[in-house]
Coordinates of C-alpha atoms in Angstrom, one line a residue:
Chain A
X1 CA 39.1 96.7 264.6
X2 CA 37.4 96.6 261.2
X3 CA 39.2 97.7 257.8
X4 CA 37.9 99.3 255.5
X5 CA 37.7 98.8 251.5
X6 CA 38.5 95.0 252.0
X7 CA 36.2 93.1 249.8
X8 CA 35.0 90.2 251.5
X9 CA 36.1 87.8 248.2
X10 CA 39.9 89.1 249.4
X11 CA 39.6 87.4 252.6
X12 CA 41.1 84.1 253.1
X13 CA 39.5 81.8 255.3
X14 CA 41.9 81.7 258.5
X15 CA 42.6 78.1 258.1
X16 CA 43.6 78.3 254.8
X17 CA 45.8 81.6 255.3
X18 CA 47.4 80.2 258.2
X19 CA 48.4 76.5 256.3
X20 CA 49.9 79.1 253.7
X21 CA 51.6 81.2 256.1
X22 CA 53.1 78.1 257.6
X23 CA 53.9 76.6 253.9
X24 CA 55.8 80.2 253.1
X25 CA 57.3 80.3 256.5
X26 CA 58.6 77.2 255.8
X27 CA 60.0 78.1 252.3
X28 CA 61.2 81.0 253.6
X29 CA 63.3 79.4 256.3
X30 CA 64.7 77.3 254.0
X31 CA 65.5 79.6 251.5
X32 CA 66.9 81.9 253.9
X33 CA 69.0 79.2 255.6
X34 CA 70.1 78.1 251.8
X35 CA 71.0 81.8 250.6
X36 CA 73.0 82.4 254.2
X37 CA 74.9 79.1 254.7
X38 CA 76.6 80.0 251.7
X39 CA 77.6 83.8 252.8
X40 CA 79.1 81.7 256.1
X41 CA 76.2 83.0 257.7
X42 CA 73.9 81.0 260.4
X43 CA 70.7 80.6 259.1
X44 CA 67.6 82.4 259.9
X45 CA 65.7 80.7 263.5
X46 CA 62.2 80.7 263.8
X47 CA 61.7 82.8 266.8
X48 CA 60.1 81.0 269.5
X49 CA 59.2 84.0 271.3
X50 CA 56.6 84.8 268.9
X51 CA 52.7 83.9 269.0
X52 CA 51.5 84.5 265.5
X53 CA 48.4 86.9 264.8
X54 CA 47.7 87.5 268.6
X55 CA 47.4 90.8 267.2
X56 CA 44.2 93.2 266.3
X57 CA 45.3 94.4 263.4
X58 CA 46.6 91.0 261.8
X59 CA 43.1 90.1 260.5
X60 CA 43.0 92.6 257.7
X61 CA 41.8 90.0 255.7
X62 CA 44.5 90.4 252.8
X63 CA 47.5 87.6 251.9
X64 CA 50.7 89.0 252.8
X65 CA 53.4 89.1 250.1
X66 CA 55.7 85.9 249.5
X67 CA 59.1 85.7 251.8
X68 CA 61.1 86.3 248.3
X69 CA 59.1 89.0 247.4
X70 CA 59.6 90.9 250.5
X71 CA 62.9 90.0 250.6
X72 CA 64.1 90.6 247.2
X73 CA 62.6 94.1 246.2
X74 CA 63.8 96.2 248.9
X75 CA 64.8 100.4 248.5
X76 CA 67.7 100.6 250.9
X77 CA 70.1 103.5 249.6
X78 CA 72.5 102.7 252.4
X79 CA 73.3 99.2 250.0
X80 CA 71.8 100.2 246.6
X81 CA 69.7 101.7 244.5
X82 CA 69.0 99.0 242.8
X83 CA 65.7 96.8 244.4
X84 CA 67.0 94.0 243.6
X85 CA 70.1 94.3 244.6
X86 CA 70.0 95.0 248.2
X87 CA 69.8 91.7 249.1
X88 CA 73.1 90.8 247.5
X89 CA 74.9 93.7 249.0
X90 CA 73.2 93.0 252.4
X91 CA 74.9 89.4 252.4
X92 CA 77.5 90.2 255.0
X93 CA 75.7 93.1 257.1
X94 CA 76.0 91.7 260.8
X95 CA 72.5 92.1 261.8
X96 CA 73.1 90.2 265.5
X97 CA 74.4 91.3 268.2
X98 CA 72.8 95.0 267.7
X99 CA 72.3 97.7 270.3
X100 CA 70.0 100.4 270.3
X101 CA 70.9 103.6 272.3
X102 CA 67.7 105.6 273.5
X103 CA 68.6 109.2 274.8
X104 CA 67.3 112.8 275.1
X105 CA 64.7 114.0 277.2
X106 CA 63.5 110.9 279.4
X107 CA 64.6 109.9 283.4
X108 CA 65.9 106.8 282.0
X109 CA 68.2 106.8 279.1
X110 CA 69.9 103.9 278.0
X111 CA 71.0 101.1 276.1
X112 CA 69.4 97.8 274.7
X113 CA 70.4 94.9 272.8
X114 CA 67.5 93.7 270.5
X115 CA 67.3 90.8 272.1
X116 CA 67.1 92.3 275.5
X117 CA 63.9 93.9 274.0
X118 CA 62.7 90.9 272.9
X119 CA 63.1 89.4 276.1
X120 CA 61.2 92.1 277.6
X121 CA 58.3 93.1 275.3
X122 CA 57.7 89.8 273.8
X123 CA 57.4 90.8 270.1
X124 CA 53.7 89.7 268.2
X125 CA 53.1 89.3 264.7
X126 CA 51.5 92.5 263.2
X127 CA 50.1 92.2 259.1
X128 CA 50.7 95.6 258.0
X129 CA 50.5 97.6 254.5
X130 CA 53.1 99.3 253.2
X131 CA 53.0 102.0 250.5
X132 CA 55.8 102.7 249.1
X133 CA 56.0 106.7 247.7
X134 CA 56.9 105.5 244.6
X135 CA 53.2 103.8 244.5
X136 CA 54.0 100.4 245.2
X137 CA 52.7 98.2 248.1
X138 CA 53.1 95.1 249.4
X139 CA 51.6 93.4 252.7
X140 CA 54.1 92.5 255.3
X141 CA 53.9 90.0 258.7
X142 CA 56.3 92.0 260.6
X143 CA 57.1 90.6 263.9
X144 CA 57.6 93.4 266.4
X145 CA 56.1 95.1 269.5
X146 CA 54.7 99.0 270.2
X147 CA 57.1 101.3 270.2
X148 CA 55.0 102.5 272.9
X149 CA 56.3 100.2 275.3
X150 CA 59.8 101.1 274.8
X151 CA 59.4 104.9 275.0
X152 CA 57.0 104.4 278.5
X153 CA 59.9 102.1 280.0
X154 CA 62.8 105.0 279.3
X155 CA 59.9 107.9 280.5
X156 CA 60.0 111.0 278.3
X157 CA 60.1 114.4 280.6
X158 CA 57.0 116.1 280.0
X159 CA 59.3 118.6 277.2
X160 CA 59.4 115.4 275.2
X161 CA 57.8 116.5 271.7
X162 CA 59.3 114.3 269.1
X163 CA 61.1 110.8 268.7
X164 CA 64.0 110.8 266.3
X165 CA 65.5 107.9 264.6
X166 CA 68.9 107.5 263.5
X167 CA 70.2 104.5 261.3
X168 CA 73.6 103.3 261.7
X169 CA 76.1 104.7 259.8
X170 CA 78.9 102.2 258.6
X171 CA 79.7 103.0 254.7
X172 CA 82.1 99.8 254.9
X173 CA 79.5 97.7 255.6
X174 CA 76.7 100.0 253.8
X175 CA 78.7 101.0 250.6
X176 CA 76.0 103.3 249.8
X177 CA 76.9 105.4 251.9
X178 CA 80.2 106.7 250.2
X179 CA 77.8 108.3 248.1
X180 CA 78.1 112.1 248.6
X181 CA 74.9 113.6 247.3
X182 CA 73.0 112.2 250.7
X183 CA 73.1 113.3 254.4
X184 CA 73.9 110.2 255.9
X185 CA 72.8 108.8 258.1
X186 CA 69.3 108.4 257.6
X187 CA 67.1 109.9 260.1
X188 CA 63.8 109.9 260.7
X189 CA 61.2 111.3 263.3
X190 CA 57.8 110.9 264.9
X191 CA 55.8 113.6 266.6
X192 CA 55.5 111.9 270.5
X193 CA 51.9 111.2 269.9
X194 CA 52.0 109.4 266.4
X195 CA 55.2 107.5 268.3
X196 CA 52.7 106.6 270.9
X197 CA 49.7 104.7 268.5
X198 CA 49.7 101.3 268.9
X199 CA 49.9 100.8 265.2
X200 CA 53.7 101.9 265.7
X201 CA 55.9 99.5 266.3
X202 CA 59.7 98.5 265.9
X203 CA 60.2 95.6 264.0
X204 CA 62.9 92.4 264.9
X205 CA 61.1 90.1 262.4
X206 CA 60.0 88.7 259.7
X207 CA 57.4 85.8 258.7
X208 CA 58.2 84.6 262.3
X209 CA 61.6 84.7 261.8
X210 CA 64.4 87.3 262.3
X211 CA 64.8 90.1 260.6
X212 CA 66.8 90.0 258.0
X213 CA 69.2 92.9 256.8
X214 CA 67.7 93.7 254.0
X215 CA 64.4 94.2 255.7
X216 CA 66.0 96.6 258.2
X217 CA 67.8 94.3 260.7
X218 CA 68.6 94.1 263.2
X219 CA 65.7 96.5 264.2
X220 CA 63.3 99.0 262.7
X221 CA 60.6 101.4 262.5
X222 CA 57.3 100.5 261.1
X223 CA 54.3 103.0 260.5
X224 CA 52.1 101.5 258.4
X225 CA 50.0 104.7 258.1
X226 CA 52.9 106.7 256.8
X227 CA 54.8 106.2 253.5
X228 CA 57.4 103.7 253.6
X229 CA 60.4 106.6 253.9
X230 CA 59.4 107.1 257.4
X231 CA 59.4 103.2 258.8
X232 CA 63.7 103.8 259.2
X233 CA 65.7 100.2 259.1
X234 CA 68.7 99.4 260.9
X235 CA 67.7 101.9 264.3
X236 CA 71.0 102.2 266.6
X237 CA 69.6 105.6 268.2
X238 CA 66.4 106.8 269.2
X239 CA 66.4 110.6 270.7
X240 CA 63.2 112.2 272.3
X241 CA 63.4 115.9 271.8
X242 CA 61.6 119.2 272.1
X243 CA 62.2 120.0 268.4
X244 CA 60.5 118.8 264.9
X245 CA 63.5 116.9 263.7
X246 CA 65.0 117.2 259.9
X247 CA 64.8 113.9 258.3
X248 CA 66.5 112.4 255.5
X249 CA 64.0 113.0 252.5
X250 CA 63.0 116.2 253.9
X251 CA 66.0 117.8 254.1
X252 CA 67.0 116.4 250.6
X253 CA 63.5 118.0 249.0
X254 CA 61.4 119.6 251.4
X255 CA 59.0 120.6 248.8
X256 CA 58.5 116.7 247.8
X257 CA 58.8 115.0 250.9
X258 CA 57.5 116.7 254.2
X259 CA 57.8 115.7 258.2
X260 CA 54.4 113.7 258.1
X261 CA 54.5 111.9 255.1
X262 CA 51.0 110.5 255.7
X263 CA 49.8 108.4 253.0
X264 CA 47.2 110.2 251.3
X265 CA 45.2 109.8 248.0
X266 CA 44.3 113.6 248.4
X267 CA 47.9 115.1 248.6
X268 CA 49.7 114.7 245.1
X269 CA 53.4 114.4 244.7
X270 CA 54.9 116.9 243.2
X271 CA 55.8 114.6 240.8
X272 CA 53.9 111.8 240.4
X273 CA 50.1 110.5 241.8
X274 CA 49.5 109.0 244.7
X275 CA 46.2 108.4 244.0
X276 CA 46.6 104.7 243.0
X277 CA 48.9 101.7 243.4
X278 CA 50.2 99.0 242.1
X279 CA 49.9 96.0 244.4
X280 CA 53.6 93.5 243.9
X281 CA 52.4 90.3 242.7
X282 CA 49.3 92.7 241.0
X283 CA 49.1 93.3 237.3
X284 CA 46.5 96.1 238.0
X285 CA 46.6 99.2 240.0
X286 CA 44.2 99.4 243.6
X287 CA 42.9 103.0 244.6
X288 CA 45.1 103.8 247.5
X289 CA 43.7 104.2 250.5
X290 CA 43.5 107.6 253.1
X291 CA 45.9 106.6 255.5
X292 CA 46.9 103.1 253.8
X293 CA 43.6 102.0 255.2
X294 CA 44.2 102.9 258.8
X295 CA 42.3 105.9 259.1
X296 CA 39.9 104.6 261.9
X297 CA 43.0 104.1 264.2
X298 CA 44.9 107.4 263.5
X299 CA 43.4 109.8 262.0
X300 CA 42.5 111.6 265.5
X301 CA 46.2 112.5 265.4
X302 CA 45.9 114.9 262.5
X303 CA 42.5 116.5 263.2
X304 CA 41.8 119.9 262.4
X305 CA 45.6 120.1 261.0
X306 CA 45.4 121.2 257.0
X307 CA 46.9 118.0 255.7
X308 CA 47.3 119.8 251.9
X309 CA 49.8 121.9 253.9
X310 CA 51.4 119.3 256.3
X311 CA 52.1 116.8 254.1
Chain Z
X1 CA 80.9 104.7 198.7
X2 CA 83.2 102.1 196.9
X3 CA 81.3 100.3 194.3
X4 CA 82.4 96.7 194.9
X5 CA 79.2 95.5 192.4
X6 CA 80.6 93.9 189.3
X7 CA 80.2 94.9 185.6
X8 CA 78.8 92.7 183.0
X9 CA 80.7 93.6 180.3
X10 CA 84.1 92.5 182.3
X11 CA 84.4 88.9 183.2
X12 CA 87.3 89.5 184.7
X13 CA 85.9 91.5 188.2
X14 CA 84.6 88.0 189.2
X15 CA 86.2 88.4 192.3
X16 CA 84.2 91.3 193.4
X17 CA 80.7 89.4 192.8
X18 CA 79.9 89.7 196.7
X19 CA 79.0 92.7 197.7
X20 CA 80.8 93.7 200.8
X21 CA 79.2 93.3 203.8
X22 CA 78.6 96.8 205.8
X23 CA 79.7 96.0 209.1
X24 CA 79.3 99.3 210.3
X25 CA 75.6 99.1 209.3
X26 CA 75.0 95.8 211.0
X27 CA 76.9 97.2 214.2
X28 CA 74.4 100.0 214.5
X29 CA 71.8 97.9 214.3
X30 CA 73.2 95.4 216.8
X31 CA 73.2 98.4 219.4
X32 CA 69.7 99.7 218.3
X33 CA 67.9 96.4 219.2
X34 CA 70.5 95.3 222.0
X35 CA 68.1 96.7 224.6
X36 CA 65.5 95.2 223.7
X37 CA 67.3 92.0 223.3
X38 CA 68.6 92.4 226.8
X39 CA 65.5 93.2 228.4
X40 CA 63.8 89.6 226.7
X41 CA 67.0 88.1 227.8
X42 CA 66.4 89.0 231.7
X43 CA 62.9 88.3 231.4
X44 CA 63.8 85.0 230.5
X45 CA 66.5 83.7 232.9
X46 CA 66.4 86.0 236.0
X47 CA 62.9 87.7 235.6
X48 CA 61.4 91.4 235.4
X49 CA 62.4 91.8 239.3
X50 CA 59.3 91.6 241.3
X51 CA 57.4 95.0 239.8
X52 CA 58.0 94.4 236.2
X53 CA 55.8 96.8 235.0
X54 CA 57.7 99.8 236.6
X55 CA 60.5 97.8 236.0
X56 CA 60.2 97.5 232.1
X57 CA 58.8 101.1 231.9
X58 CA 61.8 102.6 233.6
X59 CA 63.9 100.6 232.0
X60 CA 62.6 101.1 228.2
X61 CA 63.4 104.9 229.6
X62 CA 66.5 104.6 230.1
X63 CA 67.0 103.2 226.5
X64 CA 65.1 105.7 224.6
X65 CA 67.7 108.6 226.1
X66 CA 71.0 106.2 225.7
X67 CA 69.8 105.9 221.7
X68 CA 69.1 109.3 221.9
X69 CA 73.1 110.5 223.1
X70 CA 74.5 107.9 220.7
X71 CA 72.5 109.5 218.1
X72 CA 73.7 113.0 219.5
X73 CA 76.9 111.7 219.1
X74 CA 77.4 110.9 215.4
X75 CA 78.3 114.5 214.2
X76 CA 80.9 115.5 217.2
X77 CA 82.7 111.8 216.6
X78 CA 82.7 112.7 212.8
X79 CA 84.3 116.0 213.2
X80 CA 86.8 114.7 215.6
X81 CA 87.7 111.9 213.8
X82 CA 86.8 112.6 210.3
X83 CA 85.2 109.1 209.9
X84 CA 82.2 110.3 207.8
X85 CA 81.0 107.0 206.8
X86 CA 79.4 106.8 210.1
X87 CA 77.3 109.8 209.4
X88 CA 74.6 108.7 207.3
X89 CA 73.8 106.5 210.8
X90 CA 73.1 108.9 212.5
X91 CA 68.6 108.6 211.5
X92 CA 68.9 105.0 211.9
X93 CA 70.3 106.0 215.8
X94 CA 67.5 108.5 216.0
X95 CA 65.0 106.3 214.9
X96 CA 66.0 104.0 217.5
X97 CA 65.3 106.4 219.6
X98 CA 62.0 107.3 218.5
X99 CA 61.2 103.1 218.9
X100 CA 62.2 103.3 222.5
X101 CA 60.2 106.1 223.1
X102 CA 57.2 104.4 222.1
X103 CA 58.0 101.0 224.2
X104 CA 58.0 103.4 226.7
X105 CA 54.7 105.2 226.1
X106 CA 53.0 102.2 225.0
X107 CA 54.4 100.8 228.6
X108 CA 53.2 103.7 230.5
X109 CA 49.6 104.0 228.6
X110 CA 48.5 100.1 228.4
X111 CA 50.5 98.1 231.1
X112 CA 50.8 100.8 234.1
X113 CA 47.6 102.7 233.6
X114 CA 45.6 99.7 231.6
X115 CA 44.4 102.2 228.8
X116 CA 42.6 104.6 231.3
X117 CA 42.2 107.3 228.7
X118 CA 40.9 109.9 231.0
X119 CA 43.6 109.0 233.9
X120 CA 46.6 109.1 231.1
X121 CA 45.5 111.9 229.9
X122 CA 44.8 113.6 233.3
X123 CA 48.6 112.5 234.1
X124 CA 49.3 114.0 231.0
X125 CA 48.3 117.3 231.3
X126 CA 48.9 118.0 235.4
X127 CA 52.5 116.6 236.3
X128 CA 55.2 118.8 235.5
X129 CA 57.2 115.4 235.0
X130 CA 54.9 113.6 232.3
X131 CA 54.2 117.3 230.5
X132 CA 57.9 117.2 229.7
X133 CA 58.1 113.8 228.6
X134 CA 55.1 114.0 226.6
X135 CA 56.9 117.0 224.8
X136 CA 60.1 115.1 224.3
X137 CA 57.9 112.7 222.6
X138 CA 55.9 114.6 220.4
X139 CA 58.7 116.2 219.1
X140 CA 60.6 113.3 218.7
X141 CA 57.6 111.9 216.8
X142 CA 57.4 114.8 214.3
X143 CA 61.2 114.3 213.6
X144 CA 60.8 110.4 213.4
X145 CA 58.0 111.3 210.8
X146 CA 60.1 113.6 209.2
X147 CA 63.0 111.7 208.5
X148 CA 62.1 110.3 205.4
X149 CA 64.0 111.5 202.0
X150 CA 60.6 112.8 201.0
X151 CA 60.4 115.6 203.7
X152 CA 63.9 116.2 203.6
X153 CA 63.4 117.6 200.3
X154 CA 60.1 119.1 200.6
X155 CA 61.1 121.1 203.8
X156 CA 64.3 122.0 202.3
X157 CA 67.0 124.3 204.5
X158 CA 63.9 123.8 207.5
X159 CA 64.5 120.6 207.4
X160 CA 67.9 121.1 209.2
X161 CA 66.0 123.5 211.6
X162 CA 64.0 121.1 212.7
X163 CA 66.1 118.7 213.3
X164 CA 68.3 120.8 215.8
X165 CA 65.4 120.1 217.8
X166 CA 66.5 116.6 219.0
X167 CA 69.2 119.2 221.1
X168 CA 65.5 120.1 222.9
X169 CA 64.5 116.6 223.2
X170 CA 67.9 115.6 225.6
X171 CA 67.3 118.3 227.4
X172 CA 63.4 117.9 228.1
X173 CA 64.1 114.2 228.2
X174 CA 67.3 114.1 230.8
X175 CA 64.9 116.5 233.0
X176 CA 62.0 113.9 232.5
X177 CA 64.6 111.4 234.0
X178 CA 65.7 113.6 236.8
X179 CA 62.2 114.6 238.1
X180 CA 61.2 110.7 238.2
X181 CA 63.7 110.0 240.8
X182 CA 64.2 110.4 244.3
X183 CA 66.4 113.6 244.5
X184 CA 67.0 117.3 243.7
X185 CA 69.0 118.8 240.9
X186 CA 69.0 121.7 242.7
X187 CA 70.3 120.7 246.0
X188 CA 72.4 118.8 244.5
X189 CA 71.3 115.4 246.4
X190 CA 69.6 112.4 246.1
X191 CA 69.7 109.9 243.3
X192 CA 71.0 112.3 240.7
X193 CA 74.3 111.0 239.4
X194 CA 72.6 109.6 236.0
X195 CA 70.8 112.6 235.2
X196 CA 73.9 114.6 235.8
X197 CA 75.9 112.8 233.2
X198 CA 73.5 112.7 231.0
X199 CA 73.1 116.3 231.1
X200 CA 76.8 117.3 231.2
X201 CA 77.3 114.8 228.2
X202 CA 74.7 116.2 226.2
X203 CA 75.7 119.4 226.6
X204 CA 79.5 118.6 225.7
X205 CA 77.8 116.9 222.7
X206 CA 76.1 120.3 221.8
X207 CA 79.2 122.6 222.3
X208 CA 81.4 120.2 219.9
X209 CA 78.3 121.7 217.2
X210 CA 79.3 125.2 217.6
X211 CA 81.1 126.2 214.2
X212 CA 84.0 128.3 216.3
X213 CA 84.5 124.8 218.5
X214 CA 83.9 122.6 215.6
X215 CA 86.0 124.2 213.3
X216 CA 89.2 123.9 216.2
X217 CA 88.2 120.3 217.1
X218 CA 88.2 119.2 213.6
X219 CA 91.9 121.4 212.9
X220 CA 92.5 119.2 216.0
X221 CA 92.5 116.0 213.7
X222 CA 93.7 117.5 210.4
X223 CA 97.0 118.5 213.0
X224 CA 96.9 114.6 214.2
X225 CA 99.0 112.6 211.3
X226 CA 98.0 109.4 213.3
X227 CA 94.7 109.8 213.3
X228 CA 94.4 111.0 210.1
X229 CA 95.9 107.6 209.0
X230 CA 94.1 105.5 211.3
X231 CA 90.8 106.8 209.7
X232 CA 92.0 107.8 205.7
X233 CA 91.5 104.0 205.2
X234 CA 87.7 103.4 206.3
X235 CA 87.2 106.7 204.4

């Protein structure tokens, strides 16, 4: 699939990227293992499950963000406000065993342990944008598998219209959660056809690794088309339903935040524009892109829908 | 003000040859520049977190309005405590205020938005956010220029009407704060706990300015022998 707005000096030669990859994957790990060993924690595997870049969208020519940078400027309410923070008060979060219970209108509801869907949907490494509403971005390896796959082995009923998303709620663990002014927990939802483009997936790693808890571990949502609110961390429930469901943001300030939450240079924030970005690791802002870039692969989901309106 | 200077004609006040040193003075100024100290500081050991741009620009924010309720805060402490050598602080506070301000404009204009005059000035004119901000720092920019002994005299009695003003700057300046974060005042959720204090503190700090509330908080003290005592000395 080709990308658009990627000038061709941006792209790295594969060789080169991948000897990177391998050198921050490696730095990673061992920074990981370093930062863990000394919360008691064991460190961070490689996962040998995964095939790096097997994917289609993986070539999008740009250098993902360093392993510290993408673990160390997170927004995660459930820990802290604070970016930098949340990997400090993530520390002790038990990521591993986790269990994700999927329920509502299918024949097949049930429960899965992450690495029962690893097992069975053998996870590939997907290079994605994210876009942060606040107009920051960063470029992520995620390792994960279509959420597609998932939702076609618990078989919707045909009254299935949404997917909602439920993060775990466990304010002893997550101390931002004692915080009153927010519905906890966080929920999110997808309308059953976004939930279904192969661009969606859920996430159980990282730079080849697992996923680490400030990331959204042990599993989460990532739709790299949508602002960086809607990719939920920390999934324990996934609900197909025939209603639009209330998520977190929305039902905070429906007038700011809205169901779809596209990224779109077009649609201003209330508040602030979202017309440009600035890149982490970038001194100067990029345009931001209609759809983060991926309008060639969805935006057939949102045609003839007044995206000013449904924003 | 004691006068501590010695006189020529008597050998004798040798003693007094120093002039004492105004603590109170260098204390203010030690909390004026202690942001800025603070924020070279981190960029020096731990770094300007991994956005530094947004993070210096909120951060210089969040200064600008703590110098502005400190500033707010000189007449209510004097009439509740009576210690009126701390008023004449109060413009050094305000310009303090008026320097973090700019940091913070200067922040937003040349780092963020790289001097893109028609962008900043776009942003300037079209988000409620940024409208009110801008307002809080225009005004604060006439009462920075303003607060020289010059214009104090040639504006006279509106001199002291102006200057209630900087009442309209924490307000305009708290709801800057609030719109830039994730959350809403009015439903009373999201990030909103600093705004909130900010606003119920700056409104406590206006009330204390009402002559009916002054008058009782400052009978308060004269009723307080302690008090009286702790401060007649510094007086």
């Amino acid at each position: 699939m080709k990308n658009i707005s990627i000038p061709s000096s941006q792209i790295t030669p594969k060789d080169v990227y991948l000897s990177r990859r391998d050198f921050i994957k490696a730095a990673g790990v061992i920074a990981g293992s370093l930062t863990l060993a000394a919360c008691g924690v064991s460190p961070i595997q490689a996962n040998p499950d995964v095939t790096p870049s097997s994917s289609q969208v993986s070539d999008t020519g740009e250098i993902p963000n360093t392993f510290d940078e993408i673990t160390h400027y997170n927004n995660y309410y459930e820990f802290t406000t604070d970016k930098e923070g949340v990997a400090r008060m993530s520390g002790n979060f038990k990521t591993s065993p986790w269990d994700v219970e999927v329920s509502g209108l299918v024949n097949k509801p049930g429960k899965y342990s992450v690495d029962d869907l690893i097992r069975k949907f053998q996870p590939e490494e997907r290079i994605y944008r994210l876009r942060c509403v606040e107009a920051w971005s960063m470029v992520i390896p995620w390792v994960g598998f279509p959420l597609s796959k998932l939702l076609a082995e618990v078989e919707p009923t045909s009254d299935a219209k949404f997917v909602r998303f439920e993060t775990i709620f466990n304010p002893d663990e997550m101390p931002g959660q004692k915080q009153p002014y927010y519905p906890w927990p966080y929920q999110e939802g997808l309308r059953m056809d976004e939930a279904m483009n192969d661009l969606a997936i859920l996430a159980t790693g990282l730079y080849g690794g697992e996923l680490p808890a400030q990331n959204g571990g042990g599993i989460r949502l990532v739709v790299p088309w949508k602002y960086g609110f809607k990719s939920i961390k920390a999934v324990i429930k996934v609900e197909l339903t025939d209603k639009q469901p209330a998520t977190m943001w929305e039902t905070i300030a429906p007038n700011e935040y809205g169901f779809y939450a596209n990224v779109n240079p077009q649609v201003n924030h209330p508040r602030w524009s979202q017309g440009s970005e600035r890149r982490i690791g970038e001194l100067s802002r990029r345009d931001t892109l209609m759809f983060n870039g991926y309008a060639d692969q969805v935006a057939y989901l949102y045609d003839g829908m007044d995206l000013q309106k449904n924003y | 003000m004691k006068t501590n200077y010695p006189s020529a004609s008597n050998p004798r006040s040798k003693k007094l040859v120093k002039p004492a040193i105004d603590w109170l003075r260098i204390g203010v100024h030690v909390i004026g520049s202690l942001s800025l100290i603070m924020l070279i500081y981190k960029w020096q050991t731990t770094g300007l977190t991994f956005n530094p741009i947004q993070f210096i620009e909120q951060y210089l924010g969040r200064a600008a309005i703590n110098m502005l309720v400190l500033s707010l805060a000189v007449t209510p402490v004097v009439t509740l405590t009576g210690w009126r050598k701390l008023s004449k602080h109060g413009r050094a506070l305000g310009l303090y205020t008026f320097f973090y301000f700019s940091l913070h404009f200067l922040t937003f204009a040349v780092l963020d938005y790289g001097l893109n005059l028609r962008e900043i000035f776009k942003l300037m004119i079209e988000k409620p956010f940024i409208i009110i901000g801008s307002s809080a720092g225009l005004i604060l920019l006439a009462l920075a220029t303003t607060s020289f002994k010059y214009w104090m005299k040639r504006l006279g009695k509106r001199w002291k009407k102006l200057h209630r003003l900087v009442y309209l700057v924490g307000a305009l300046a708290v709801l800057h704060n609030a719109m830039a974060l994730k959350g809403s005042l009015t439903n009373l959720s999201g990030n909103i706990v600093r705004p909130l204090v900010l606003g119920v503190l700056i409104t406590l700090l206006l009330v204390l300015r009402i002559p009916p509330v002054k008058r009782w908080a400052s009978s308060l003290r004269q009723k307080s022998w302690i008090k009286t005592r702790v401060f007649a000395k510094s007086k």
